[in-house]
PDB file of C-alpha atoms in Angstrom:
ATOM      1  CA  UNK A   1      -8.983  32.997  79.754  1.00 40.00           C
ATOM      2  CA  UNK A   2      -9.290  33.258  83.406  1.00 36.00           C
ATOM      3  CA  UNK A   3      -9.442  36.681  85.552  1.00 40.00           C
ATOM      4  CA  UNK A   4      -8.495  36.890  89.252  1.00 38.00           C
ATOM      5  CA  UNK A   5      -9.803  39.133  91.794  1.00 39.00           C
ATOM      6  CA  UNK A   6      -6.887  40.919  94.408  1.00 38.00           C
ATOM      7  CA  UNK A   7      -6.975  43.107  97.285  1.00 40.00           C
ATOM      8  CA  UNK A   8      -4.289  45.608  97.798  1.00 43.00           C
ATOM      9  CA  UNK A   9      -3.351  46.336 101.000  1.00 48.00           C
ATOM     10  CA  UNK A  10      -1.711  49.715 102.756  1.00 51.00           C
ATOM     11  CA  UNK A  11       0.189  47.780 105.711  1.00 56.00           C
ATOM     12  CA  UNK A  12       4.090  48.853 105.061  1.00 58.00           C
ATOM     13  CA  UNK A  13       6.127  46.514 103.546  1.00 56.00           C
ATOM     14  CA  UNK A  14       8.493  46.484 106.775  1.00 52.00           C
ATOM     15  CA  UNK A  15       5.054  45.863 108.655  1.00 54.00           C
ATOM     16  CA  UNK A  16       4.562  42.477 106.504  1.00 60.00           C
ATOM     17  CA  UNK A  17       7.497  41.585 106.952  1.00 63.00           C
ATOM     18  CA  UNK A  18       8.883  42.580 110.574  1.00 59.00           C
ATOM     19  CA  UNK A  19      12.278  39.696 109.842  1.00 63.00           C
ATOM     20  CA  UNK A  20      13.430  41.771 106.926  1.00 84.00           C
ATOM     21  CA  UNK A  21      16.045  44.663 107.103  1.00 91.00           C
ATOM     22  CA  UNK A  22      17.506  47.053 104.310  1.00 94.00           C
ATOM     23  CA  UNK A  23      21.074  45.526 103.701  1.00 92.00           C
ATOM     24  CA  UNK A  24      23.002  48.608 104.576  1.00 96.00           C
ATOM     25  CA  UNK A  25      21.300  47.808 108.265  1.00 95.00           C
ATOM     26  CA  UNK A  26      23.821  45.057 108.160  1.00 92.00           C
ATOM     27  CA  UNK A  27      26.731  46.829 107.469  1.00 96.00           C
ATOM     28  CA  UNK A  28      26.145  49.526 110.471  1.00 97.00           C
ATOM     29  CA  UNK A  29      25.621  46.038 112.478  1.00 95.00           C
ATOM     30  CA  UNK A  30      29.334  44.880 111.699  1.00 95.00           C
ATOM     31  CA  UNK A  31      30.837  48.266 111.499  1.00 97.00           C
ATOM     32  CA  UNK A  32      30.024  48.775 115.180  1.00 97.00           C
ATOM     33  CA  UNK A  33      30.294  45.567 116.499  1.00 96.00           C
ATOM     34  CA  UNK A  34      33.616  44.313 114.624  1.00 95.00           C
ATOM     35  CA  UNK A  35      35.309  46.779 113.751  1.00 97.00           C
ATOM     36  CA  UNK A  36      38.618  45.491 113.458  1.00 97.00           C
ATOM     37  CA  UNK A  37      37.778  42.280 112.031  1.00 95.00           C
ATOM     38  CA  UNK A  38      38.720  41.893 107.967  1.00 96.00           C
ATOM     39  CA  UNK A  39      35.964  42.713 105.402  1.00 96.00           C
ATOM     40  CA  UNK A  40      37.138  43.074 102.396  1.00 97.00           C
ATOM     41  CA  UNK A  41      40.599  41.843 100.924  1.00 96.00           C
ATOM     42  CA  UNK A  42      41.236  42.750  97.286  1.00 95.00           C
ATOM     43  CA  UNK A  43      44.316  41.186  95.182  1.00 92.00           C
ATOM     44  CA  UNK A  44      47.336  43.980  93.860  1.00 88.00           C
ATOM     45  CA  UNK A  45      49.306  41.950  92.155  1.00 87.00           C
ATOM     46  CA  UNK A  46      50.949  39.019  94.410  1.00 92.00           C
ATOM     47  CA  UNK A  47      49.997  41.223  97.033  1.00 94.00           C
ATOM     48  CA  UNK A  48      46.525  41.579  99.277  1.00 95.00           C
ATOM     49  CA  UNK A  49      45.295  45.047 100.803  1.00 96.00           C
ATOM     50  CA  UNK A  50      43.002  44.200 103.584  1.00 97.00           C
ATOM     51  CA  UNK A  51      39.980  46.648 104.435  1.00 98.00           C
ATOM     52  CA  UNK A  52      38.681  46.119 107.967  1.00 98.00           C
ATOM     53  CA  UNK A  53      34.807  47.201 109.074  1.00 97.00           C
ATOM     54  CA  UNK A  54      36.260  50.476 110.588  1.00 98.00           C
ATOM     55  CA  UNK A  55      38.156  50.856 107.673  1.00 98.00           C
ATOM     56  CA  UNK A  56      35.730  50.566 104.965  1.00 98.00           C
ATOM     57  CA  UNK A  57      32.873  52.946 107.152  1.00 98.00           C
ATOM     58  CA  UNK A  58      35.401  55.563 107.347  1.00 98.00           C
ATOM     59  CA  UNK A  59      35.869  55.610 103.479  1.00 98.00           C
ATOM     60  CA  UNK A  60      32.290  55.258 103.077  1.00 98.00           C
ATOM     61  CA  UNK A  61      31.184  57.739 105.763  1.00 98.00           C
ATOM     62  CA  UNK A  62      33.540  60.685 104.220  1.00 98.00           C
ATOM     63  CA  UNK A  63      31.899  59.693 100.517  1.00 98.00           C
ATOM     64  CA  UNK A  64      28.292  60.049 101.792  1.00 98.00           C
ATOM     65  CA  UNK A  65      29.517  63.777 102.957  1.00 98.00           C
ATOM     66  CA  UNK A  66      30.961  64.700  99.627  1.00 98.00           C
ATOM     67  CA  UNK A  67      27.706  63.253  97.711  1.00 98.00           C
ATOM     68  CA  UNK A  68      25.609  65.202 100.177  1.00 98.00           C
ATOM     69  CA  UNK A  69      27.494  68.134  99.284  1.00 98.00           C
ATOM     70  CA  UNK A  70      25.636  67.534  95.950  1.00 97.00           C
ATOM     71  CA  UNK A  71      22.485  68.384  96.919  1.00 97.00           C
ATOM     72  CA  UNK A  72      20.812  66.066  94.420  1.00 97.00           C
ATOM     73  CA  UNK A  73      17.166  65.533  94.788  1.00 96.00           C
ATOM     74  CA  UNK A  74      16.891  62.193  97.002  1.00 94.00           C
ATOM     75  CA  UNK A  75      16.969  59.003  95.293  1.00 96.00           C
ATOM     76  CA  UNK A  76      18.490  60.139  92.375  1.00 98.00           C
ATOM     77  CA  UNK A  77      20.229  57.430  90.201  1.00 98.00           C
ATOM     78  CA  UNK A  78      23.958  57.197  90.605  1.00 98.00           C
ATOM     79  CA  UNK A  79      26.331  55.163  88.438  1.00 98.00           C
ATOM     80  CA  UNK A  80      28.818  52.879  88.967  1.00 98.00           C
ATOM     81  CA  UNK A  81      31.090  50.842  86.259  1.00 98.00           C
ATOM     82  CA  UNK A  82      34.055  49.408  86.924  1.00 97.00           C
ATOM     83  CA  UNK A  83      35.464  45.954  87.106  1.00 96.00           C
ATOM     84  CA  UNK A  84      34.768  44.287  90.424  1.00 96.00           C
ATOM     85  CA  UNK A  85      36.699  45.596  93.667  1.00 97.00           C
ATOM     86  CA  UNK A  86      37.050  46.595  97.361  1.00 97.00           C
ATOM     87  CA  UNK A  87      35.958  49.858  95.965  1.00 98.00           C
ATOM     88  CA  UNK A  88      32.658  49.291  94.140  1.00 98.00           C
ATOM     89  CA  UNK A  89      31.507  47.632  96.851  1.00 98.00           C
ATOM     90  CA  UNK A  90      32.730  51.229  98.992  1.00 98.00           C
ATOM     91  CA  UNK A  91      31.081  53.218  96.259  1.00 98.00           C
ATOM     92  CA  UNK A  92      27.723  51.315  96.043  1.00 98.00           C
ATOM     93  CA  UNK A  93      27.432  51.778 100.072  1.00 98.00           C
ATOM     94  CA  UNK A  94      28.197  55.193  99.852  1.00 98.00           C
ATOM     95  CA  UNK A  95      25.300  55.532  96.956  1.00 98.00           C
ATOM     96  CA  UNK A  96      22.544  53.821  99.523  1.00 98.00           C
ATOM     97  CA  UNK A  97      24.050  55.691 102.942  1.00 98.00           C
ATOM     98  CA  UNK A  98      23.057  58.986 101.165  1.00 97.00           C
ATOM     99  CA  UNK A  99      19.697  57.786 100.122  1.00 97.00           C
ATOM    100  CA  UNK A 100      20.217  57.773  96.750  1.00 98.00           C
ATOM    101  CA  UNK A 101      19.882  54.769  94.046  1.00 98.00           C
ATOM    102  CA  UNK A 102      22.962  52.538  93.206  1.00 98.00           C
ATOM    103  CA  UNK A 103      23.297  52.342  89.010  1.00 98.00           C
ATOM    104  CA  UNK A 104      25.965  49.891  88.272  1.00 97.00           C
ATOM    105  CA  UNK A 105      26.755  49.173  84.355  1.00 96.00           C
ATOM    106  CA  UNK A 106      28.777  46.341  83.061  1.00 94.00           C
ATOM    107  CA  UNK A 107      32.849  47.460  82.499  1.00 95.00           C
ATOM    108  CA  UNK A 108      33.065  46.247  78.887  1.00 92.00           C
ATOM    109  CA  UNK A 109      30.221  48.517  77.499  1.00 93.00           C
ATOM    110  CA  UNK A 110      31.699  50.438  74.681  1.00 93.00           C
ATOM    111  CA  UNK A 111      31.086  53.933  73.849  1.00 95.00           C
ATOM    112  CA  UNK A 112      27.466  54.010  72.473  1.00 94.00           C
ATOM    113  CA  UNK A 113      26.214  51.555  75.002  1.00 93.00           C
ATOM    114  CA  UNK A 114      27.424  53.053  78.101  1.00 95.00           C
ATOM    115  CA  UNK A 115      25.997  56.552  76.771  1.00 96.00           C
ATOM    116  CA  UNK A 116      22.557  54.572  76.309  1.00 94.00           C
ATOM    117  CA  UNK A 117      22.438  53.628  79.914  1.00 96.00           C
ATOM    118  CA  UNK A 118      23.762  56.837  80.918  1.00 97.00           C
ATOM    119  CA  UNK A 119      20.730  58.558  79.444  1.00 96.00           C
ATOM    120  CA  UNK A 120      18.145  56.410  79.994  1.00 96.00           C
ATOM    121  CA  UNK A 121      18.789  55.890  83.926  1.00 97.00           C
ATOM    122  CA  UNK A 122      19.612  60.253  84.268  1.00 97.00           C
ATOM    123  CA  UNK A 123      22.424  59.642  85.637  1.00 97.00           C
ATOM    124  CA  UNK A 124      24.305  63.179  86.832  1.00 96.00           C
ATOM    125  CA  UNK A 125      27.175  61.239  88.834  1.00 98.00           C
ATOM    126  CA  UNK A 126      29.365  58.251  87.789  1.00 98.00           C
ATOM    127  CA  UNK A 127      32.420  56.473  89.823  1.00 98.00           C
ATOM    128  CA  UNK A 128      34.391  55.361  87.464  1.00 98.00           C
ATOM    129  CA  UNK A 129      36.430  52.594  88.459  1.00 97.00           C
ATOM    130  CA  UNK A 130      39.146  49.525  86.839  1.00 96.00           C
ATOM    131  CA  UNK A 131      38.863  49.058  83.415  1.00 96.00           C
ATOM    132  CA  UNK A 132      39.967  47.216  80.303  1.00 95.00           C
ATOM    133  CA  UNK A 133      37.727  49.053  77.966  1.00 92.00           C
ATOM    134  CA  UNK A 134      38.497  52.230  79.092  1.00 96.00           C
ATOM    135  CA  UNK A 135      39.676  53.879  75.491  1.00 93.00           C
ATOM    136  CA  UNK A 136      36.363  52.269  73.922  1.00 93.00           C
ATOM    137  CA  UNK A 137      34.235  54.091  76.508  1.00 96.00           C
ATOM    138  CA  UNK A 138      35.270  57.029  77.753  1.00 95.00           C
ATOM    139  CA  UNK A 139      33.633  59.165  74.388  1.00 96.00           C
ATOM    140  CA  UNK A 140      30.066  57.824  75.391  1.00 97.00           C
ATOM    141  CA  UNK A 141      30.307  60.092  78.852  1.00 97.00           C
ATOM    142  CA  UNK A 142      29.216  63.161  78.430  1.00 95.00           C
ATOM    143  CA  UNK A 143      30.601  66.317  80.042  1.00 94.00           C
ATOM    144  CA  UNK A 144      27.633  66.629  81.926  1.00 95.00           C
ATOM    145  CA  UNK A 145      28.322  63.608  83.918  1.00 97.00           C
ATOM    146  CA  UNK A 146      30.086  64.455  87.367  1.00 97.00           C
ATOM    147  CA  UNK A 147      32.452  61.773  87.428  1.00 98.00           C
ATOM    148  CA  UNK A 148      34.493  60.113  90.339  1.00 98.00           C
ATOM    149  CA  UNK A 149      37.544  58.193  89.800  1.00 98.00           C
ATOM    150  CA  UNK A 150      38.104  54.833  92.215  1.00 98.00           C
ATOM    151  CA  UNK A 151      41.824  53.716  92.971  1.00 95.00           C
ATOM    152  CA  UNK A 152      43.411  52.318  89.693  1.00 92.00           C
ATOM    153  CA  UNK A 153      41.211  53.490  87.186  1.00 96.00           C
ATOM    154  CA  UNK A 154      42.468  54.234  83.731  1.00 96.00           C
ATOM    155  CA  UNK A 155      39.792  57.309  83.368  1.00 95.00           C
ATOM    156  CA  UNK A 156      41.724  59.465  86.075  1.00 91.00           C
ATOM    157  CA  UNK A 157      43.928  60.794  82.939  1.00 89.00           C
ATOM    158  CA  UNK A 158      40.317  62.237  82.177  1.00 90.00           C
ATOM    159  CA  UNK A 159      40.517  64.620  84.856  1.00 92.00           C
ATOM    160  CA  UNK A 160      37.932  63.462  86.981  1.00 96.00           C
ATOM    161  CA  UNK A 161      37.597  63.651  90.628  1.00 97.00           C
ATOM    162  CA  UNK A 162      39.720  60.921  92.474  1.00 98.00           C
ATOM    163  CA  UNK A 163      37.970  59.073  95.459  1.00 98.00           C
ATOM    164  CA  UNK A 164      41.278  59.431  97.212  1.00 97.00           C
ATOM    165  CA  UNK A 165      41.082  62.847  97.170  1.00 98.00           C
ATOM    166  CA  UNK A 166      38.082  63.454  98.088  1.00 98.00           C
ATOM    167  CA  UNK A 167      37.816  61.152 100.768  1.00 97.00           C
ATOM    168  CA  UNK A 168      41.059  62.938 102.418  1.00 98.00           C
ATOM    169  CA  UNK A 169      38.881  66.441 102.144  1.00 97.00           C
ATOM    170  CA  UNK A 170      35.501  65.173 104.120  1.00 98.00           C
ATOM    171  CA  UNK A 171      35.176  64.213 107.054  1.00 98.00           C
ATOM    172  CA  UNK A 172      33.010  60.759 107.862  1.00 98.00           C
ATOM    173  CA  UNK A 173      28.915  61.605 108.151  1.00 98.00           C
ATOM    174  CA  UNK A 174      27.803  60.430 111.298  1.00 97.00           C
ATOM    175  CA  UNK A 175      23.840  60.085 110.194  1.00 96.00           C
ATOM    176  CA  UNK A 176      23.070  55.629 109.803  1.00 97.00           C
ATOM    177  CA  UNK A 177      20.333  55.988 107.107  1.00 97.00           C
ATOM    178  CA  UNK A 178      18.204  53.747 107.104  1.00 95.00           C
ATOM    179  CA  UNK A 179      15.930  53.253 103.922  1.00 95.00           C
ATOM    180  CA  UNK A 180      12.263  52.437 103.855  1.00 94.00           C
ATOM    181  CA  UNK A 181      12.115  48.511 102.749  1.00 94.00           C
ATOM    182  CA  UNK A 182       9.707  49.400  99.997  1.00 94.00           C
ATOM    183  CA  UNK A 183      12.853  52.346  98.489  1.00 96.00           C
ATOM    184  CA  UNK A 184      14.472  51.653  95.681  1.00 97.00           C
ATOM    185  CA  UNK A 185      17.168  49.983  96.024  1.00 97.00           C
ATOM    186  CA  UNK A 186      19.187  49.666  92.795  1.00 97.00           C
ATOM    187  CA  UNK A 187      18.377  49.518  89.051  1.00 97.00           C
ATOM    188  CA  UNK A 188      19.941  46.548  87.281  1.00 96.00           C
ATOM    189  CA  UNK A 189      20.476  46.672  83.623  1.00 94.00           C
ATOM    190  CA  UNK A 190      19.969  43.790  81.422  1.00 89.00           C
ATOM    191  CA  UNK A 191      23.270  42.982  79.001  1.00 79.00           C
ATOM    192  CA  UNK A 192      21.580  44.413  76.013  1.00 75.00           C
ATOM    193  CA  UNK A 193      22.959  41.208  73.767  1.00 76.00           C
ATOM    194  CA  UNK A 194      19.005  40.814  72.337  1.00 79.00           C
ATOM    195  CA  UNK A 195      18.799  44.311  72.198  1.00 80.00           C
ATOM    196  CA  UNK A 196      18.102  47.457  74.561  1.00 84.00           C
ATOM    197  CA  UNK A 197      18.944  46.844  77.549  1.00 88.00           C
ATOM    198  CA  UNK A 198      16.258  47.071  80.258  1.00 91.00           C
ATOM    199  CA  UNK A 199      16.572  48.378  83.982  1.00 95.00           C
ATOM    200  CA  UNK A 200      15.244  46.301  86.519  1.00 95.00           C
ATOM    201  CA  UNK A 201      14.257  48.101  89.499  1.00 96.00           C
ATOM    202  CA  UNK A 202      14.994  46.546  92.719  1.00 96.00           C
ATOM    203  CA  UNK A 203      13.551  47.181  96.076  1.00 96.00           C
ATOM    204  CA  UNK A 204      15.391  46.911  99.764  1.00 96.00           C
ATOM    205  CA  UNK A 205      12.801  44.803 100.033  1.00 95.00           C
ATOM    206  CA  UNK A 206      13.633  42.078  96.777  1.00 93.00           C
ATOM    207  CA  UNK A 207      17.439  42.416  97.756  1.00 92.00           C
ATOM    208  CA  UNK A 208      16.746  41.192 101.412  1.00 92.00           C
ATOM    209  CA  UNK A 209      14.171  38.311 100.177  1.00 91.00           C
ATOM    210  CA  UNK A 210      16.952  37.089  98.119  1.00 88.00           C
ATOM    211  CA  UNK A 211      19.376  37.007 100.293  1.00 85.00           C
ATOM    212  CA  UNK A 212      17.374  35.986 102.938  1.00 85.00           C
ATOM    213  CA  UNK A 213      16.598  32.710 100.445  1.00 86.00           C
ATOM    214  CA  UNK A 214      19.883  32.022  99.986  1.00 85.00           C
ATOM    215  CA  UNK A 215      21.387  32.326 103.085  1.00 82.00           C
ATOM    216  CA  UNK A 216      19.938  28.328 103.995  1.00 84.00           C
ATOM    217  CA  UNK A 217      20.817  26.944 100.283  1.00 88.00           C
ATOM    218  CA  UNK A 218      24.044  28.279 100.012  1.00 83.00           C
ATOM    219  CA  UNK A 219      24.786  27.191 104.022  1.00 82.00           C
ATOM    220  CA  UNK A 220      26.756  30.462 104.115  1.00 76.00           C
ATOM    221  CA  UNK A 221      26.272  33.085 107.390  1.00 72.00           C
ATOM    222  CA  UNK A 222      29.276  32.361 109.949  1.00 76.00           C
ATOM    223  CA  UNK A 223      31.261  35.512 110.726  1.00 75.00           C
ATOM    224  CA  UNK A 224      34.015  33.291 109.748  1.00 82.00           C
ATOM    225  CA  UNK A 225      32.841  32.456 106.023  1.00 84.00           C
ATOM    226  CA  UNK A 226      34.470  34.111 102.700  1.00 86.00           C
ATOM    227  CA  UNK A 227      32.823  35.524  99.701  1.00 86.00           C
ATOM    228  CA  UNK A 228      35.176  35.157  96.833  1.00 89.00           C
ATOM    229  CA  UNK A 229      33.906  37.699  94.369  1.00 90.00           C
ATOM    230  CA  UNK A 230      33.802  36.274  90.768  1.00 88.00           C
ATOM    231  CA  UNK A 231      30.140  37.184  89.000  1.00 92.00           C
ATOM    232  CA  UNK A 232      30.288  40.746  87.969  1.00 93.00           C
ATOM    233  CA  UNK A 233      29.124  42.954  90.780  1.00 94.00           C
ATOM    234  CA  UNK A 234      26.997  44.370  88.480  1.00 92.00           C
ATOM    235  CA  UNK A 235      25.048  41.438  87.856  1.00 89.00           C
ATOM    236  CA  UNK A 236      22.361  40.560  90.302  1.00 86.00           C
ATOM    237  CA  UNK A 237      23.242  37.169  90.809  1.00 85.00           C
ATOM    238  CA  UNK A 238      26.951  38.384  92.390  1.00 87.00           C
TER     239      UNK A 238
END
């Protein structure tokens, strides 16, 4: 048995650490800077549909003015389940930009365990995206849940809000917010094979240390390199 003796201190975490910046500082970086180049390219069939910087803030921009038209209390949790795509990546962006805290779930929960997750995280607004399990699911959302359909998903014979739609009503927000370091970031949920699963609560300030740790192992960080997605984006590791 051993007891240790700490000191908290008050200094801001973006005081500690002047080198570290919320990720979504990084995205207004490229979206101003490069806004032609090719960010995202995601796979239709034998086809690719390439999303430029411009392209993607534009998207984003015009869903941060329809979940501002929300008025939810700020940081609320907002879901996100869906297979992974150009568009979770939009959605999760859009989630942060508003000040509000990015939920995603695994897509192959089934009924009872996405209603779990739902509950426990008070969810009031879901983007529902691509799917496999969408039949097996779709009974553990309530009716409560505001939800918002991404391109191709199997839940827009639900009736639910369609990102296209919406996107085409709104016009872009011009506001760049930019979170506190020590804000939540996102709340990652555990698999729930050895039981309940548990959210992890994640800081701007965890998300940049990781990254910023990786960046020199994983010799990655030319505007030139490619991310092929292939983790689920709702894990943390992806």
């Amino acid at each position: 048995n051993y007891s240790m003796q700490t000191s908290v201190t008050a200094t801001p975490v973006s005081q500690q650490h002047p080198f570290m910046k919320p990720i979504v500082s990084f995205f207004y970086k490229w979206e101003k800077e490069t806004p032609n180049s090719v960010y995202l390219r995601q796979p239709v069939g034998d086809n690719w549909t390439e999303y430029t910087w411009g392209e993607v803030g534009n998207q984003v921009r015009r869903m941060v003015s329809v979940l501002k038209a929300m008025n939810l209390p700020p940081l609320s949790n907002i879901g996100l389940v869906s297979k992974n795509c150009a568009h979770w990546i939009m959605a999760d962006l859009a989630i942060l930009m508003t000040g509000h805290v990015s939920v995603p779930f695994y897509p192959t929960l089934t009924d009872d365990k996405i209603k779990e997750v739902l509950d426990h995280s008070g969810c009031q607004v879901l983007f529902i995206g691509k799917l496999d399990s969408w039949k097996t699911m779709k009974a553990g959302i309530g009716s409560h849940i505001r939800g918002i359909t991404l391109p191709e998903s199997p839940a827009e014979e639900a009736g639910y809000e369609k990102w296209n739609d919406l996107i085409a009503k709104n016009t872009p927000s011009q506001e760049s917010h930019i979170p506190k370091l020590q804000d939540l970031c996102t709340i990652i949920y555990t698999s729930g094979t050895t039981g309940t699963p548990k959210g992890v609560m994640n800081t701007f300030f965890t998300m940049a240390s990781a990254v910023k740790s990786a960046l020199p192992i994983l010799k990655i960080g030319s505007v030139t390199d490619k991310f092929f997605s292939y983790l689920p984006l709702c894990h943390i590791a992806e």
